């Protein structure tokens, strides 16, 4: 497919890199492509970043038939721009599309279009430590129609946002609250797809956790409310005895690329790692017997997020003395060193852009 470029008349002023937050600033250009049943995916173009004009009846706005992704472009010390396992994000987007009855995109073409967009926007990739350019590929159903069915037309776009260090005060452990009243997703639902409804479903529990002084919610499974699934919008890991353990993928857990990277690196280094069901009772018992050494979240935004405290009902447990444990530290350093080109890339995960 051909990729057209429409030049902007005026470019924006670049932000102060020391004051970048998350997801509020956007670059000069975006990628757009449309789908119609008679044309398939067509009109691929890079054009100035601009609001979308949508009919108020647009199906996505009513029924959330859509999907999205989140990945980052990193600037290395020598000034190159690189991506971390981007093929995995486009493969997951296509899996989300299949679940949401959306026509799949050509993943190889989407990656080439993203690389071209990044080449044009390379001046927006920040260079301060731990900053990056966040990439949000987004898919929406665009039929103007109020009946519930699969849309016939779609828009796929990619926008870019320079983002700051995830931990302004350093790599500090967070406090998390186990929620019994709400679930994020259920098996057979859309939990393993990266689709907007899952995030809408998570907001109330997140707000309640914040009101109670906790940073994130620890989600239990939606069927028995017994097995641990995810933390906030990250996958979760435990170090029990000397084994790294994470819940097995079961249909309601998002298959995170950071999760997969931790597992693959652990296998590469011959660290003991297991994917299995872990009940909240098992965790509490492991803590009581001194076997629960570390807990951490894993996701693109924070990479590794250590957990220092868990509240479950009336019980409050402190993990690793409220400090960052050695396993979280090791994996955080290894993955960020690969992403920023500071260390070896033993599994060939980096894709160079420029
Ligand atoms: C619900 C949820 N779980 C886990 C993750 C972690 O996935 P990844 O490591 O691919 O960013 C994310 C973020 O994308 C998420 O939204």
Coordinates of C-alpha atoms and ligand atoms in Angstrom, one line a residue:
X1 CA 0.0 0.0 0.0
X2 CA 1.2 3.5 -0.8
X3 CA 1.9 6.0 2.1
X4 CA 1.1 9.6 1.3
X5 CA 2.6 12.4 3.3
X6 CA 0.8 15.7 3.8
X7 CA 3.2 18.4 5.2
X8 CA 2.2 20.7 8.1
X9 CA 2.2 24.4 7.4
X10 CA 3.4 25.3 10.9
X11 CA 5.2 23.1 13.5
X12 CA 4.6 23.2 17.3
X13 CA 7.1 24.5 19.8
X14 CA 8.8 21.5 21.5
X15 CA 8.2 21.2 25.3
X16 CA 10.7 21.5 28.1
X17 CA 12.0 17.9 28.5
X18 CA 12.5 18.3 32.2
X19 CA 8.8 18.9 32.7
X20 CA 7.2 16.1 30.7
X21 CA 4.2 14.3 32.3
X22 CA 2.3 11.5 30.7
X23 CA 0.1 11.7 27.6
X24 CA -1.0 15.4 27.5
X25 CA 1.3 16.6 24.6
X26 CA 1.2 15.4 21.0
X27 CA 3.6 15.8 18.1
X28 CA 3.1 17.6 14.8
X29 CA 2.0 14.6 12.7
X30 CA -0.2 11.4 12.9
X31 CA -0.7 8.4 10.8
X32 CA -4.2 7.7 9.4
X33 CA -5.7 4.8 7.4
X34 CA -9.4 3.9 6.6
X35 CA -11.3 0.7 6.0
X36 CA -14.3 0.2 3.8
X37 CA -15.7 -3.2 2.7
X38 CA -15.2 -2.5 -1.0
X39 CA -11.7 -1.0 -0.6
X40 CA -10.2 -2.8 2.4
X41 CA -7.6 -0.8 4.2
X42 CA -6.8 2.3 2.1
X43 CA -5.7 5.9 2.1
X44 CA -2.7 5.4 4.3
X45 CA -1.3 8.8 5.1
X46 CA 0.9 10.8 7.4
X47 CA -0.7 14.2 8.0
X48 CA -0.7 17.0 10.5
X49 CA -2.1 16.0 14.0
X50 CA -5.7 17.2 14.1
X51 CA -9.0 16.5 15.8
X52 CA -11.2 13.9 14.3
X53 CA -14.6 14.9 12.8
X54 CA -17.0 12.2 13.9
X55 CA -20.7 11.9 13.4
X56 CA -22.4 11.9 16.9
X57 CA -23.8 8.5 16.1
X58 CA -20.4 7.0 15.3
X59 CA -20.5 3.4 16.6
X60 CA -17.3 3.5 18.5
X61 CA -18.6 6.4 20.7
X62 CA -21.6 4.2 21.7
X63 CA -20.5 0.6 21.8
X64 CA -16.7 0.9 22.2
X65 CA -15.9 -1.3 19.2
X66 CA -12.2 -0.5 19.1
X67 CA -8.8 -1.5 20.2
X68 CA -5.5 0.2 21.0
X69 CA -1.8 -0.3 21.8
X70 CA 0.9 1.3 23.8
X71 CA 4.6 1.2 23.0
X72 CA 7.6 3.6 23.1
X73 CA 10.4 5.0 21.0
X74 CA 13.7 5.4 22.9
X75 CA 16.6 7.7 22.2
X76 CA 20.0 6.1 22.8
X77 CA 23.1 7.9 24.1
X78 CA 24.4 8.1 20.6
X79 CA 21.2 9.8 19.4
X80 CA 19.6 6.8 17.6
X81 CA 15.9 6.1 17.8
X82 CA 14.8 2.6 18.6
X83 CA 11.7 0.5 19.3
X84 CA 11.3 -2.5 21.7
X85 CA 9.5 -5.5 20.3
X86 CA 7.1 -3.4 18.2
X87 CA 6.0 -6.5 16.2
X88 CA 4.4 -7.9 19.4
X89 CA 2.3 -4.8 19.7
X90 CA 0.9 -5.0 16.2
X91 CA 0.3 -8.8 16.6
X92 CA -1.6 -8.1 19.8
X93 CA -3.6 -5.3 18.1
X94 CA -4.6 -7.8 15.4
X95 CA -5.6 -10.3 18.1
X96 CA -7.7 -7.6 19.8
X97 CA -9.3 -6.8 16.4
X98 CA -10.3 -10.4 15.9
X99 CA -12.0 -10.4 19.3
X100 CA -13.8 -7.2 18.5
X101 CA -14.9 -8.2 14.9
X102 CA -12.6 -5.5 13.4
X103 CA -10.7 -6.3 10.1
X104 CA -7.1 -6.9 10.8
X105 CA -4.3 -4.6 9.5
X106 CA -1.2 -5.6 7.7
X107 CA 1.2 -5.6 10.7
X108 CA 4.4 -5.3 8.6
X109 CA 3.0 -2.3 6.8
X110 CA 1.8 -0.7 10.0
X111 CA 5.3 -1.1 11.5
X112 CA 6.9 0.5 8.3
X113 CA 4.4 3.4 8.5
X114 CA 5.2 3.9 12.2
X115 CA 9.0 4.0 11.4
X116 CA 8.3 6.6 8.7
X117 CA 6.2 8.7 11.1
X118 CA 9.0 8.4 13.7
X119 CA 11.7 9.5 11.2
X120 CA 9.6 12.6 10.5
X121 CA 9.1 13.2 14.3
X122 CA 12.6 12.2 15.5
X123 CA 13.0 15.7 17.0
X124 CA 10.2 14.9 19.4
X125 CA 11.9 11.9 21.0
X126 CA 13.3 13.3 24.3
X127 CA 16.8 12.6 25.5
X128 CA 16.6 13.2 29.3
X129 CA 17.1 10.0 31.3
X130 CA 14.0 7.8 31.4
X131 CA 12.0 9.9 28.9
X132 CA 10.6 8.5 25.7
X133 CA 8.1 9.1 22.9
X134 CA 4.9 7.1 23.8
X135 CA 3.1 5.6 20.7
X136 CA -0.6 5.0 20.7
X137 CA -1.9 3.0 17.7
X138 CA -5.7 3.3 17.9
X139 CA -8.6 1.5 16.0
X140 CA -12.2 2.8 16.0
X141 CA -15.5 1.7 14.4
X142 CA -16.7 4.6 12.3
X143 CA -20.2 3.7 10.9
X144 CA -22.7 6.4 11.9
X145 CA -25.3 3.9 13.1
X146 CA -27.0 3.1 16.5
X147 CA -27.9 -0.6 16.0
X148 CA -25.6 -3.0 17.8
X149 CA -23.6 -4.9 15.2
X150 CA -20.1 -4.9 13.8
X151 CA -19.3 -1.6 12.0
X152 CA -18.6 -1.8 8.3
X153 CA -16.1 1.1 8.3
X154 CA -13.0 1.8 10.5
X155 CA -10.3 4.3 11.1
X156 CA -6.8 3.3 12.3
X157 CA -4.5 6.0 13.5
X158 CA -1.2 6.4 15.4
X159 CA -0.4 9.4 17.6
X160 CA 2.8 10.2 19.5
X161 CA 3.3 11.8 22.9
X162 CA 6.6 12.8 24.5
X163 CA 6.6 11.4 28.1
X164 CA 8.6 11.9 31.2
X165 CA 10.2 9.6 33.7
X166 CA 7.5 7.4 35.2
X167 CA 9.0 7.8 38.7
X168 CA 9.6 11.5 39.3
X169 CA 10.8 10.7 42.9
X170 CA 12.7 7.5 41.9
X171 CA 11.9 3.9 41.7
X172 CA 9.7 3.7 44.9
X173 CA 7.5 0.8 45.9
X174 CA 3.7 1.4 45.7
X175 CA 0.9 0.4 48.0
X176 CA -1.9 -1.7 46.5
X177 CA -5.4 -2.6 47.6
X178 CA -7.1 -6.0 46.8
X179 CA -10.6 -5.4 45.5
X180 CA -13.3 -7.9 46.2
X181 CA -16.2 -5.7 45.1
X182 CA -15.2 -5.1 41.5
X183 CA -13.6 -7.2 38.7
X184 CA -11.8 -5.9 35.7
X185 CA -12.6 -8.7 33.3
X186 CA -14.0 -12.2 33.1
X187 CA -12.9 -15.3 31.1
X188 CA -14.9 -15.3 27.8
X189 CA -15.2 -11.5 28.0
X190 CA -12.7 -9.1 26.5
X191 CA -10.0 -9.0 29.2
X192 CA -7.2 -10.4 27.0
X193 CA -7.9 -7.8 24.4
X194 CA -6.6 -4.2 24.7
X195 CA -10.0 -2.6 24.2
X196 CA -11.5 0.5 25.9
X197 CA -14.2 -1.2 27.8
X198 CA -11.7 -2.9 30.1
X199 CA -10.3 0.4 31.2
X200 CA -13.8 2.0 31.7
X201 CA -14.6 -1.0 33.9
X202 CA -11.5 -0.4 36.0
X203 CA -12.0 3.3 36.9
X204 CA -14.4 3.1 39.9
X205 CA -12.2 0.6 41.8
X206 CA -9.1 2.7 41.0
X207 CA -10.8 5.8 42.4
X208 CA -11.8 4.0 45.5
X209 CA -8.3 2.7 46.0
X210 CA -6.9 6.3 45.6
X211 CA -9.4 7.6 48.2
X212 CA -8.2 4.9 50.6
X213 CA -4.6 6.0 50.0
X214 CA -3.5 3.2 47.6
X215 CA -1.9 3.7 44.2
X216 CA -3.3 0.6 42.4
X217 CA -5.9 -2.1 42.6
X218 CA -4.9 -5.8 42.8
X219 CA -7.5 -7.5 40.6
X220 CA -8.8 -10.9 41.4
X221 CA -10.4 -13.3 38.8
X222 CA -13.9 -12.4 37.8
X223 CA -15.4 -15.9 38.4
X224 CA -14.2 -17.1 41.8
X225 CA -12.7 -13.8 43.0
X226 CA -9.9 -16.0 44.4
X227 CA -7.0 -15.9 42.0
X228 CA -4.7 -12.9 41.4
X229 CA -4.8 -11.5 37.9
X230 CA -3.3 -8.1 37.4
X231 CA -2.3 -4.9 39.2
X232 CA -3.8 -1.6 37.9
X233 CA -3.1 -1.8 34.2
X234 CA 0.1 -3.9 34.6
X235 CA 0.8 -7.7 34.9
X236 CA 1.9 -8.9 38.3
X237 CA 4.9 -10.9 39.4
X238 CA 5.8 -12.5 42.8
X239 CA 9.1 -13.9 44.1
X240 CA 8.1 -16.9 46.3
X241 CA 11.1 -18.7 47.8
X242 CA 13.5 -18.2 45.0
X243 CA 11.0 -18.6 42.1
X244 CA 9.6 -15.8 40.0
X245 CA 5.9 -16.5 39.6
X246 CA 3.2 -14.8 37.5
X247 CA -0.5 -15.7 36.9
X248 CA -0.9 -17.9 33.8
X249 CA -2.8 -16.4 30.9
X250 CA -6.4 -17.5 31.2
X251 CA -8.5 -15.3 28.8
X252 CA -9.1 -12.5 31.2
X253 CA -5.5 -11.3 31.7
X254 CA -3.9 -9.0 29.1
X255 CA -0.8 -10.8 27.7
X256 CA 1.7 -8.0 28.4
X257 CA 4.8 -7.6 26.3
X258 CA 6.8 -6.6 29.4
X259 CA 5.5 -9.7 31.2
X260 CA 6.6 -11.9 28.3
X261 CA 10.0 -10.1 28.3
X262 CA 10.5 -10.9 32.0
X263 CA 9.7 -14.5 31.4
X264 CA 11.9 -14.8 28.4
X265 CA 14.8 -13.1 30.1
X266 CA 14.4 -15.3 33.2
X267 CA 14.5 -18.4 31.0
X268 CA 17.5 -17.1 29.2
X269 CA 19.4 -16.5 32.5
X270 CA 18.1 -19.8 33.9
X271 CA 16.3 -17.9 36.8
X272 CA 13.5 -20.2 38.0
X273 CA 10.1 -18.8 36.6
X274 CA 6.6 -20.3 36.6
X275 CA 3.3 -19.2 35.1
X276 CA 0.5 -20.7 37.2
X277 CA -2.7 -19.8 39.2
X278 CA -1.9 -18.0 42.4
X279 CA -4.7 -17.5 44.9
X280 CA -4.7 -14.5 47.3
X281 CA -4.8 -17.0 50.2
X282 CA -1.6 -18.6 48.9
X283 CA 0.0 -15.2 48.8
X284 CA -1.0 -14.3 52.4
X285 CA 0.2 -17.7 53.6
X286 CA 3.5 -17.3 51.7
X287 CA 3.9 -13.9 53.4
X288 CA 3.1 -15.4 56.8
X289 CA 5.7 -18.1 56.4
X290 CA 8.4 -15.6 55.2
X291 CA 8.4 -17.0 51.6
X292 CA 7.0 -14.0 49.8
X293 CA 10.1 -12.1 49.0
X294 CA 9.0 -9.6 46.3
X295 CA 6.0 -8.3 44.4
X296 CA 6.1 -6.1 41.3
X297 CA 4.0 -5.0 38.4
X298 CA 5.3 -5.1 34.8
X299 CA 4.1 -2.9 31.9
X300 CA 5.3 -0.5 29.2
X301 CA 4.6 2.7 31.1
X302 CA 6.7 1.9 34.3
X303 CA 8.6 -1.2 33.0
X304 CA 8.8 -2.7 36.6
X305 CA 6.8 -1.2 39.5
X306 CA 7.8 -2.6 42.9
X307 CA 5.0 -3.2 45.4
X308 CA 5.8 -2.4 49.1
X309 CA 2.4 -3.0 50.7
X310 CA -0.8 -5.0 50.0
X311 CA -4.1 -4.5 51.8
X312 CA -6.5 -7.5 51.7
X313 CA -9.6 -7.1 53.9
X314 CA -8.3 -6.2 57.3
X315 CA -4.8 -7.5 56.7
X316 CA -2.0 -5.2 55.6
X317 CA 1.3 -6.9 54.6
X318 CA 4.6 -5.2 53.9
X319 CA 6.8 -6.7 51.2
X320 CA 10.6 -6.6 51.1
X321 CA 10.5 -4.2 54.1
X322 CA 8.8 -1.6 51.8
X323 CA 12.0 -1.4 49.7
X324 CA 12.8 -2.3 46.1
X325 CA 13.9 -6.0 46.0
X326 CA 16.9 -7.3 44.1
X327 CA 14.8 -9.2 41.5
X328 CA 12.7 -6.1 40.6
X329 CA 15.9 -4.1 40.4
X330 CA 17.6 -6.6 38.2
X331 CA 14.8 -6.9 35.6
X332 CA 14.2 -3.1 35.6
X333 CA 17.8 -2.5 34.8
X334 CA 18.1 -5.2 32.2
X335 CA 15.0 -4.2 30.3
X336 CA 15.6 -0.5 30.4
X337 CA 19.3 -1.0 29.4
X338 CA 18.0 -2.9 26.3
X339 CA 15.4 -0.2 25.5
X340 CA 17.9 2.7 25.7
X341 CA 20.7 0.8 24.0
X342 CA 22.9 0.8 27.2
X343 CA 23.2 -3.0 27.5
X344 CA 23.4 -6.1 25.5
X345 CA 20.2 -7.2 23.6
X346 CA 20.5 -11.0 24.0
X347 CA 17.2 -11.9 22.5
X348 CA 17.2 -9.5 19.5
X349 CA 14.4 -7.3 20.6
X350 CA 15.5 -3.9 19.3
X351 CA 14.2 -2.5 16.0
X352 CA 16.2 0.5 14.8
X353 CA 14.4 3.5 13.4
X354 CA 17.2 5.9 12.8
Ligands
LIG1 C1 -4.6 -4.2 31.6 C2 -3.1 -4.2 31.2 N1 -2.3 -5.2 31.7 C3 -1.0 -5.3 31.4 C4 -0.4 -4.4 30.6 C5 1.1 -4.5 30.3 O1 1.2 -4.7 29.0 P1 2.6 -4.3 28.2 O2 3.7 -4.9 29.0 O3 2.4 -4.9 26.9 O4 2.6 -2.8 28.3 C6 -1.2 -3.3 30.2 C7 -0.5 -2.2 29.4 O5 -0.5 -2.3 28.2 C8 -2.6 -3.2 30.4 O6 -3.3 -2.2 30.0

